[in-house]
Short mmCIF file of N, CA and C in Angstrom, two decimals:
data_model
loop_
_atom_site.label_atom_id
_atom_site.label_comp_id
_atom_site.label_asym_id
_atom_site.label_seq_id
_atom_site.Cartn_x
_atom_site.Cartn_y
_atom_site.Cartn_z
N GLY A 157 -6.26 7.58 4.66
CA GLY A 157 -5.10 6.73 4.97
C GLY A 157 -5.09 6.64 6.47
N ILE A 158 -4.36 5.74 6.97
CA ILE A 158 -4.11 5.71 8.51
C ILE A 158 -3.29 6.78 8.97
N ARG A 159 -3.33 6.98 10.19
CA ARG A 159 -2.31 8.07 10.81
C ARG A 159 -0.97 7.91 10.43
N ARG A 160 -0.18 8.90 10.27
CA ARG A 160 1.11 8.70 10.25
C ARG A 160 1.61 8.23 8.85
N CYS A 161 0.78 8.04 7.84
CA CYS A 161 1.35 7.25 6.69
C CYS A 161 1.84 8.25 5.65
N GLY A 162 1.71 9.47 5.69
CA GLY A 162 2.25 10.52 4.60
C GLY A 162 1.25 11.28 3.95
N LYS A 163 0.00 11.20 4.46
CA LYS A 163 -1.16 12.19 3.74
C LYS A 163 -0.79 13.44 3.80
N SER A 164 -0.15 14.12 4.88
CA SER A 164 0.26 15.54 4.93
C SER A 164 1.42 15.73 3.71
N VAL A 165 2.26 14.92 3.75
CA VAL A 165 3.36 15.21 2.83
C VAL A 165 2.64 15.10 1.32
N MET A 166 1.89 14.19 1.00
CA MET A 166 1.35 14.20 -0.27
C MET A 166 0.61 15.36 -0.62
N LEU A 167 -0.17 15.93 0.36
CA LEU A 167 -0.71 17.40 0.32
C LEU A 167 0.28 18.47 -0.12
N GLU A 168 1.45 18.36 0.44
CA GLU A 168 2.46 19.35 0.05
C GLU A 168 2.98 19.09 -1.32
N LEU A 169 3.01 17.89 -1.56
CA LEU A 169 3.32 17.52 -2.97
C LEU A 169 2.50 18.08 -4.12
N VAL A 170 1.18 17.89 -3.80
CA VAL A 170 0.02 18.50 -4.69
C VAL A 170 0.37 20.07 -4.60
N LYS A 171 0.63 20.62 -3.74
CA LYS A 171 0.66 22.19 -3.67
C LYS A 171 2.10 22.54 -4.50
N GLN A 172 3.07 21.79 -4.54
CA GLN A 172 4.21 21.84 -5.24
C GLN A 172 4.00 21.77 -6.64
N GLU A 173 3.23 20.80 -7.01
CA GLU A 173 2.98 20.45 -8.38
C GLU A 173 2.16 21.65 -9.02
N LEU A 174 1.18 22.22 -8.26
CA LEU A 174 0.44 23.32 -8.67
C LEU A 174 1.28 24.55 -8.91
N LEU A 175 2.03 24.62 -7.87
CA LEU A 175 3.18 25.76 -8.13
C LEU A 175 4.06 25.80 -9.23
N ASP A 176 4.36 24.56 -9.51
CA ASP A 176 5.28 24.46 -10.82
C ASP A 176 4.34 24.29 -12.08
N SER A 177 3.32 24.28 -12.05
CA SER A 177 2.51 24.36 -13.32
C SER A 177 1.95 26.00 -13.36
N GLY A 178 2.38 26.75 -12.47
CA GLY A 178 2.00 28.06 -12.74
C GLY A 178 1.07 28.72 -11.74
N VAL A 179 0.32 27.98 -10.93
CA VAL A 179 -0.53 28.42 -9.95
C VAL A 179 0.23 29.31 -8.99
N GLY A 180 -0.14 30.50 -8.36
CA GLY A 180 0.34 31.30 -7.72
C GLY A 180 0.09 30.80 -6.24
N ALA A 181 1.08 31.03 -5.21
CA ALA A 181 1.02 30.69 -3.93
C ALA A 181 -0.21 31.45 -3.02
N GLU A 182 -0.39 32.61 -3.68
CA GLU A 182 -1.34 33.54 -2.96
C GLU A 182 -2.87 32.89 -3.32
N GLN A 183 -3.04 32.01 -4.20
CA GLN A 183 -4.29 31.31 -4.43
C GLN A 183 -4.52 30.13 -3.44
N PHE A 184 -3.54 29.81 -2.61
CA PHE A 184 -3.83 28.73 -1.59
C PHE A 184 -4.33 29.18 -0.37
N ILE A 185 -5.26 28.26 0.19
CA ILE A 185 -5.66 28.51 1.47
C ILE A 185 -5.49 27.24 2.17
N THR A 186 -4.53 27.06 3.25
CA THR A 186 -4.27 26.01 3.79
C THR A 186 -4.38 26.01 5.35
N LEU A 187 -5.13 24.84 5.73
CA LEU A 187 -5.43 24.72 7.17
C LEU A 187 -5.13 23.11 7.49
N ASN A 188 -4.35 23.22 8.63
CA ASN A 188 -4.46 21.83 9.34
C ASN A 188 -5.17 21.81 10.78
N PHE A 189 -6.18 20.97 10.64
CA PHE A 189 -6.90 20.95 11.90
C PHE A 189 -6.40 20.19 13.09
N GLU A 190 -5.33 19.71 13.01
CA GLU A 190 -4.46 19.34 14.29
C GLU A 190 -3.77 20.22 14.87
N ASP A 191 -3.72 21.50 14.28
CA ASP A 191 -3.14 22.74 14.92
C ASP A 191 -4.19 23.37 15.71
N LEU A 192 -3.90 23.44 17.07
CA LEU A 192 -4.95 24.10 17.91
C LEU A 192 -5.23 25.51 17.73
N ARG A 193 -4.36 26.24 16.83
CA ARG A 193 -4.60 27.57 16.45
C ARG A 193 -5.93 27.65 15.46
N ASN A 194 -6.23 26.52 14.91
CA ASN A 194 -7.35 26.36 14.12
C ASN A 194 -8.63 25.73 14.70
N ALA A 195 -8.52 25.48 16.18
CA ALA A 195 -9.67 24.99 16.74
C ALA A 195 -10.76 25.88 16.67
N PRO A 196 -10.84 27.29 16.58
CA PRO A 196 -12.10 27.99 16.59
C PRO A 196 -12.83 27.73 15.08
N LEU A 197 -12.04 27.10 14.16
CA LEU A 197 -12.61 26.94 12.74
C LEU A 197 -13.07 25.38 12.82
N CYS A 198 -13.23 24.77 14.00
CA CYS A 198 -13.74 23.23 13.85
C CYS A 198 -15.11 23.00 13.84
N ARG A 199 -15.90 24.07 13.30
CA ARG A 199 -17.31 23.94 13.21
C ARG A 199 -17.68 24.33 11.79
N ALA A 200 -18.54 23.62 11.09
CA ALA A 200 -18.64 24.06 9.66
C ALA A 200 -18.92 25.23 9.18
N GLU A 201 -19.89 26.09 10.10
CA GLU A 201 -20.25 27.44 9.93
C GLU A 201 -19.02 28.20 10.02
N ALA A 202 -18.27 28.18 11.00
CA ALA A 202 -16.96 29.14 11.34
C ALA A 202 -16.02 28.74 10.24
N LEU A 203 -15.70 27.52 9.62
CA LEU A 203 -14.81 27.41 8.63
C LEU A 203 -15.16 27.88 7.49
N HIS A 204 -16.49 27.81 7.17
CA HIS A 204 -17.35 28.31 5.81
C HIS A 204 -17.05 29.73 5.79
N ALA A 205 -17.28 30.34 6.74
CA ALA A 205 -17.30 31.95 6.87
C ALA A 205 -15.71 32.35 6.66
N GLU A 206 -14.94 31.72 7.28
CA GLU A 206 -13.54 32.06 7.25
C GLU A 206 -13.08 31.97 5.97
N ILE A 207 -13.28 30.80 5.21
CA ILE A 207 -12.75 30.51 3.89
C ILE A 207 -13.46 31.60 2.87
N LEU A 208 -14.70 31.72 2.93
CA LEU A 208 -15.41 32.75 2.08
C LEU A 208 -14.66 34.15 2.24
N ARG A 209 -14.21 34.57 3.31
CA ARG A 209 -13.51 35.72 3.75
C ARG A 209 -12.10 35.77 3.00
N ARG A 210 -11.44 34.67 3.19
CA ARG A 210 -10.24 34.62 2.65
C ARG A 210 -10.19 34.58 1.11
N ALA A 211 -11.06 33.70 0.66
CA ALA A 211 -11.21 33.60 -0.80
C ALA A 211 -11.66 34.81 -1.66
N ALA A 212 -12.18 35.65 -0.92
CA ALA A 212 -12.78 36.83 -1.49
C ALA A 212 -11.57 37.75 -1.93
N ALA A 213 -10.47 37.67 -1.16
CA ALA A 213 -9.22 38.44 -1.64
C ALA A 213 -8.41 37.73 -2.61
N ILE A 214 -8.71 36.49 -3.12
CA ILE A 214 -7.91 35.75 -4.01
C ILE A 214 -8.43 35.93 -5.41
N PRO A 215 -7.49 36.47 -6.40
CA PRO A 215 -7.86 36.69 -7.93
C PRO A 215 -8.13 35.40 -8.49
N GLY A 216 -9.21 35.05 -9.16
CA GLY A 216 -9.24 33.77 -9.68
C GLY A 216 -9.61 32.55 -9.00
N LYS A 217 -9.16 31.43 -9.34
CA LYS A 217 -9.54 30.15 -8.58
C LYS A 217 -8.67 30.08 -7.42
N ALA A 218 -9.36 29.52 -6.24
CA ALA A 218 -8.89 29.24 -5.17
C ALA A 218 -8.56 27.91 -4.84
N TYR A 219 -7.53 27.54 -4.27
CA TYR A 219 -7.21 25.97 -3.86
C TYR A 219 -7.04 25.72 -2.46
N LEU A 220 -7.90 24.90 -1.99
CA LEU A 220 -8.15 24.84 -0.53
C LEU A 220 -7.47 23.73 -0.20
N PHE A 221 -6.71 23.56 0.91
CA PHE A 221 -6.08 22.41 1.53
C PHE A 221 -6.40 22.22 2.98
N PHE A 222 -7.21 21.24 3.15
CA PHE A 222 -7.70 20.95 4.58
C PHE A 222 -7.04 19.80 4.97
N ASP A 223 -6.09 19.70 6.02
CA ASP A 223 -5.58 18.61 6.54
C ASP A 223 -6.21 18.08 7.77
N GLU A 224 -6.58 16.76 7.78
CA GLU A 224 -7.40 16.18 8.93
C GLU A 224 -8.56 16.90 9.17
N ILE A 225 -9.56 17.03 8.05
CA ILE A 225 -10.70 17.63 8.08
C ILE A 225 -11.74 16.84 8.77
N GLN A 226 -11.53 15.77 9.26
CA GLN A 226 -12.55 15.00 10.17
C GLN A 226 -12.57 15.72 11.69
N GLU A 227 -11.68 16.51 11.93
CA GLU A 227 -11.79 17.19 13.24
C GLU A 227 -12.71 18.64 13.10
N VAL A 228 -13.16 18.77 11.99
CA VAL A 228 -14.32 19.79 11.81
C VAL A 228 -15.57 19.22 11.95
N GLN A 229 -16.47 19.77 12.86
CA GLN A 229 -17.64 19.19 13.01
C GLN A 229 -18.61 19.33 11.65
N GLU A 230 -19.16 18.41 11.28
CA GLU A 230 -20.15 18.65 9.85
C GLU A 230 -19.29 19.18 8.77
N TRP A 231 -18.11 18.76 8.73
CA TRP A 231 -17.12 19.31 7.59
C TRP A 231 -17.76 19.03 6.23
N GLU A 232 -18.38 17.94 5.76
CA GLU A 232 -18.87 17.59 4.72
C GLU A 232 -19.70 18.66 4.25
N LYS A 233 -20.80 19.22 5.12
CA LYS A 233 -21.52 20.28 4.79
C LYS A 233 -20.83 21.39 4.34
N CYS A 234 -19.78 21.91 4.90
CA CYS A 234 -18.81 23.03 4.55
C CYS A 234 -18.32 22.71 3.26
N VAL A 235 -17.60 21.65 3.09
CA VAL A 235 -16.95 21.32 1.80
C VAL A 235 -17.79 21.35 0.60
N ASN A 236 -18.99 20.78 0.82
CA ASN A 236 -20.03 20.74 -0.31
C ASN A 236 -20.43 22.20 -0.54
N SER A 237 -20.72 22.95 0.27
CA SER A 237 -21.23 24.20 0.20
C SER A 237 -19.97 25.09 -0.42
N LEU A 238 -18.56 25.08 0.01
CA LEU A 238 -17.67 25.72 -0.58
C LEU A 238 -17.38 25.39 -2.19
N ARG A 239 -17.65 24.12 -2.50
CA ARG A 239 -17.53 23.74 -3.80
C ARG A 239 -18.66 24.41 -4.80
N VAL A 240 -19.65 24.60 -4.08
CA VAL A 240 -20.88 25.38 -4.86
C VAL A 240 -20.56 26.74 -4.94
N ALA A 241 -20.19 27.34 -3.77
CA ALA A 241 -19.97 28.93 -3.80
C ALA A 241 -18.87 29.57 -4.40
N LEU A 242 -17.70 28.72 -4.52
CA LEU A 242 -16.55 29.18 -5.00
C LEU A 242 -16.02 28.61 -6.28
N ASP A 243 -15.28 29.34 -6.97
CA ASP A 243 -14.50 28.65 -8.01
C ASP A 243 -13.17 28.27 -7.37
N CYS A 244 -13.10 26.90 -6.99
CA CYS A 244 -12.20 26.24 -6.22
C CYS A 244 -11.87 24.89 -6.58
N ASP A 245 -10.58 24.51 -6.30
CA ASP A 245 -10.23 22.91 -6.04
C ASP A 245 -10.31 22.78 -4.49
N ILE A 246 -10.56 21.65 -3.88
CA ILE A 246 -10.59 21.31 -2.62
C ILE A 246 -9.75 20.05 -2.46
N TYR A 247 -8.88 19.98 -1.64
CA TYR A 247 -7.89 18.83 -1.27
C TYR A 247 -8.09 18.68 0.24
N ILE A 248 -8.34 17.53 0.68
CA ILE A 248 -8.59 17.13 2.07
C ILE A 248 -8.03 15.72 2.41
N THR A 249 -7.41 15.80 3.67
CA THR A 249 -6.93 14.44 4.18
C THR A 249 -7.77 14.17 5.25
N VAL A 250 -8.01 12.92 5.47
CA VAL A 250 -8.78 12.37 6.50
C VAL A 250 -8.35 11.09 7.04
N SER A 251 -8.21 11.02 8.37
CA SER A 251 -7.64 9.93 9.14
C SER A 251 -8.93 9.31 9.89
N ASN A 252 -9.72 8.66 9.24
CA ASN A 252 -10.86 8.11 10.04
C ASN A 252 -11.21 6.82 9.39
N ALA A 253 -11.21 5.75 10.11
CA ALA A 253 -11.54 4.33 9.66
C ALA A 253 -12.93 4.32 8.77
N LYS A 254 -13.98 5.05 9.35
CA LYS A 254 -15.23 4.83 8.64
C LYS A 254 -15.08 5.39 7.30
N LEU A 255 -14.51 6.39 7.14
CA LEU A 255 -14.23 7.17 5.89
C LEU A 255 -13.39 6.19 4.84
N LEU A 256 -12.41 5.66 5.50
CA LEU A 256 -11.61 4.73 4.83
C LEU A 256 -12.14 3.44 4.10
N SER A 257 -13.46 3.35 4.64
CA SER A 257 -14.05 2.09 4.25
C SER A 257 -14.72 2.32 2.89
N GLY A 258 -14.52 3.35 2.21
CA GLY A 258 -15.48 3.86 0.97
C GLY A 258 -16.57 4.47 1.24
N GLU A 259 -16.94 5.03 2.30
CA GLU A 259 -18.18 5.82 2.47
C GLU A 259 -17.95 7.30 2.25
N LEU A 260 -16.79 7.80 1.60
CA LEU A 260 -16.62 9.12 1.43
C LEU A 260 -17.72 9.57 0.41
N ALA A 261 -18.10 8.94 -0.60
CA ALA A 261 -19.09 9.48 -1.62
C ALA A 261 -20.24 9.66 -0.86
N THR A 262 -20.83 9.09 0.43
CA THR A 262 -21.84 9.52 0.86
C THR A 262 -21.98 10.80 1.48
N TYR A 263 -20.60 11.29 1.96
CA TYR A 263 -20.40 12.57 2.38
C TYR A 263 -20.23 13.83 1.50
N LEU A 264 -19.64 13.49 0.29
CA LEU A 264 -19.40 14.53 -0.64
C LEU A 264 -20.16 14.28 -1.92
N ALA A 265 -20.84 15.36 -2.12
CA ALA A 265 -21.77 15.35 -3.40
C ALA A 265 -20.89 15.62 -4.78
N GLY A 266 -21.15 15.38 -5.69
CA GLY A 266 -20.46 16.01 -6.91
C GLY A 266 -19.24 15.11 -7.30
N ARG A 267 -18.37 15.65 -7.94
CA ARG A 267 -17.15 14.89 -8.27
C ARG A 267 -15.91 15.27 -7.45
N TYR A 268 -15.29 13.86 -7.24
CA TYR A 268 -14.18 13.76 -6.29
C TYR A 268 -13.36 12.70 -6.74
N VAL A 269 -12.04 12.83 -6.31
CA VAL A 269 -11.19 11.72 -6.65
C VAL A 269 -10.76 11.35 -5.32
N GLU A 270 -10.67 9.96 -4.76
CA GLU A 270 -10.29 9.40 -3.49
C GLU A 270 -9.04 8.58 -3.85
N SER A 271 -7.92 8.89 -3.03
CA SER A 271 -6.89 8.27 -3.00
C SER A 271 -6.50 7.84 -1.71
N VAL A 272 -6.33 6.39 -1.51
CA VAL A 272 -5.90 5.83 -0.09
C VAL A 272 -4.43 5.68 -0.22
N ILE A 273 -3.96 6.20 0.99
CA ILE A 273 -2.45 6.18 0.98
C ILE A 273 -2.33 5.14 2.06
N TYR A 274 -1.12 4.18 1.74
CA TYR A 274 -0.76 3.02 2.52
C TYR A 274 0.66 3.53 3.12
N PRO A 275 1.17 2.63 4.23
CA PRO A 275 2.45 2.70 4.48
C PRO A 275 3.29 2.05 3.54
N PHE A 276 4.62 2.05 3.66
CA PHE A 276 5.50 1.50 2.70
C PHE A 276 5.23 -0.01 2.66
N SER A 277 5.22 -0.58 1.35
CA SER A 277 5.26 -2.10 1.22
C SER A 277 6.78 -2.62 1.40
N PHE A 278 6.88 -3.75 1.52
CA PHE A 278 8.19 -4.35 1.87
C PHE A 278 9.16 -4.15 0.76
N GLY A 279 8.78 -3.94 -0.45
CA GLY A 279 9.64 -3.64 -1.64
C GLY A 279 10.08 -1.96 -1.45
N GLU A 280 9.01 -1.19 -1.03
CA GLU A 280 9.42 0.25 -0.97
C GLU A 280 10.40 0.32 0.29
N PHE A 281 10.06 -0.30 1.39
CA PHE A 281 10.99 -0.28 2.43
C PHE A 281 12.37 -0.57 2.14
N VAL A 282 12.57 -1.74 1.41
CA VAL A 282 13.81 -2.28 1.13
C VAL A 282 14.68 -0.98 0.06
N ASP A 283 13.98 -0.52 -0.46
CA ASP A 283 14.40 0.60 -1.55
C ASP A 283 14.97 1.69 -0.65
N LEU A 284 14.24 2.08 0.27
CA LEU A 284 14.64 3.09 1.30
C LEU A 284 15.96 2.66 2.20
N TYR A 285 15.69 1.41 2.61
CA TYR A 285 16.70 0.89 3.63
C TYR A 285 18.03 0.78 2.96
N LYS A 286 18.10 0.35 1.73
CA LYS A 286 19.09 0.08 1.11
C LYS A 286 19.87 1.49 0.71
N THR A 287 19.45 2.54 0.92
CA THR A 287 20.00 3.57 0.50
C THR A 287 20.86 4.06 1.74
N VAL A 288 20.55 3.58 3.05
CA VAL A 288 21.28 3.72 4.04
C VAL A 288 22.22 2.56 4.33
N TYR A 289 21.81 1.34 4.13
CA TYR A 289 22.51 0.17 4.44
C TYR A 289 22.66 -0.61 3.01
N PRO A 290 23.44 -0.14 2.01
CA PRO A 290 23.47 -0.91 0.84
C PRO A 290 23.79 -2.21 0.81
N ASP A 291 24.61 -2.93 1.88
CA ASP A 291 25.12 -4.19 1.74
C ASP A 291 24.10 -5.03 2.67
N ALA A 292 23.00 -4.49 3.01
CA ALA A 292 21.91 -5.43 3.88
C ALA A 292 21.34 -6.56 2.87
N ASP A 293 21.47 -7.75 3.36
CA ASP A 293 20.64 -8.73 2.48
C ASP A 293 19.21 -8.84 2.84
N SER A 294 18.44 -9.66 2.18
CA SER A 294 17.04 -9.77 2.29
C SER A 294 16.44 -10.08 3.49
N ARG A 295 17.12 -10.95 4.19
CA ARG A 295 16.76 -11.36 5.63
C ARG A 295 16.81 -10.17 6.68
N GLN A 296 18.13 -9.50 6.42
CA GLN A 296 18.26 -8.27 7.32
C GLN A 296 17.18 -7.17 7.04
N CYS A 297 16.88 -7.08 5.79
CA CYS A 297 15.95 -6.03 5.57
C CYS A 297 14.52 -6.42 6.06
N PHE A 298 14.14 -7.73 6.12
CA PHE A 298 12.87 -8.24 6.38
C PHE A 298 12.78 -8.01 7.86
N ASN A 299 13.71 -8.40 8.59
CA ASN A 299 13.86 -8.13 10.15
C ASN A 299 13.72 -6.77 10.59
N GLN A 300 14.30 -6.02 9.84
CA GLN A 300 14.09 -4.40 10.05
C GLN A 300 12.66 -3.88 9.72
N TYR A 301 11.96 -4.45 8.73
CA TYR A 301 10.76 -4.19 8.26
C TYR A 301 9.80 -4.76 9.39
N LEU A 302 10.08 -5.86 10.02
CA LEU A 302 9.11 -6.41 11.00
C LEU A 302 9.37 -5.49 12.38
N THR A 303 10.66 -5.17 12.41
CA THR A 303 10.78 -4.33 13.74
C THR A 303 10.30 -2.89 13.69
N MET A 304 10.60 -2.07 12.57
CA MET A 304 10.37 -0.72 12.24
C MET A 304 8.91 -0.50 11.77
N GLY A 305 8.47 -1.25 10.81
CA GLY A 305 7.16 -1.13 10.10
C GLY A 305 7.62 -0.33 8.86
N GLY A 306 6.48 0.16 8.27
CA GLY A 306 6.70 0.73 6.90
C GLY A 306 6.15 2.26 6.93
N MET A 307 6.27 2.99 8.05
CA MET A 307 5.92 4.34 7.98
C MET A 307 6.81 5.18 7.41
N PRO A 308 6.56 6.07 6.56
CA PRO A 308 7.41 6.79 5.48
C PRO A 308 8.32 7.77 6.64
N TYR A 309 8.05 8.06 7.53
CA TYR A 309 8.93 9.03 8.54
C TYR A 309 10.21 8.21 8.78
N LEU A 310 10.20 6.92 8.40
CA LEU A 310 11.38 6.09 8.61
C LEU A 310 12.60 6.74 7.79
N ALA A 311 12.19 7.30 6.73
CA ALA A 311 13.33 7.81 5.91
C ALA A 311 14.06 9.14 6.70
N ASN A 312 13.46 9.59 7.54
CA ASN A 312 14.31 10.53 8.54
C ASN A 312 15.20 10.01 9.57
N LEU A 313 14.96 8.63 9.81
CA LEU A 313 15.80 7.98 10.79
C LEU A 313 17.00 7.32 10.19
N ARG A 314 17.97 7.34 10.73
CA ARG A 314 19.11 6.55 10.15
C ARG A 314 19.71 5.55 11.15
#
C-alpha cells in the first residue's frame, strides 16, 4: 500500500487476531524499520542473525512482523531464508511502488498472500465522517473528501 494508508494498523490487527486465537505474545518478533533503533538490522545478514537469535528462545512457532521491510537491504533474501530455516509465519508491510505493481512474487519464493491496502473509498469516508457530523449531506461529505482525502488517520481528527 501507499504510505500512511493503514498498513501498520493492519499488522497490529493480525497480531490481535493471533492473540485472540490462542497464540502467545512471546511467540511474536516485531520490528519496524522506520524506527532508527532498528537501523543496525537494515542489512539482510544482520537481520537474519538477530531473528535466528531471538527465535531460538521461542517455544514452537515464531510469528515475525516486519513493518516497512523495504528499508532492509536485500530483505527478500533474508525473508526467504527465514522461511526455510524456521517454523514461522512472516508478515511484512512494504511501501514501494515497484513492489505494489505485482512484482512481489519475483522477490518471494514459495507461498505467500499479498494484500494491497488502499485509502478510504468515498463510501468508507462518508461512514466515518457521519460518525462525527451525522447531519452532513452528500455534497458536504464530498467536499470534505476532496479537501481531506481518504487516509485512515482522519478517524483521529475531529
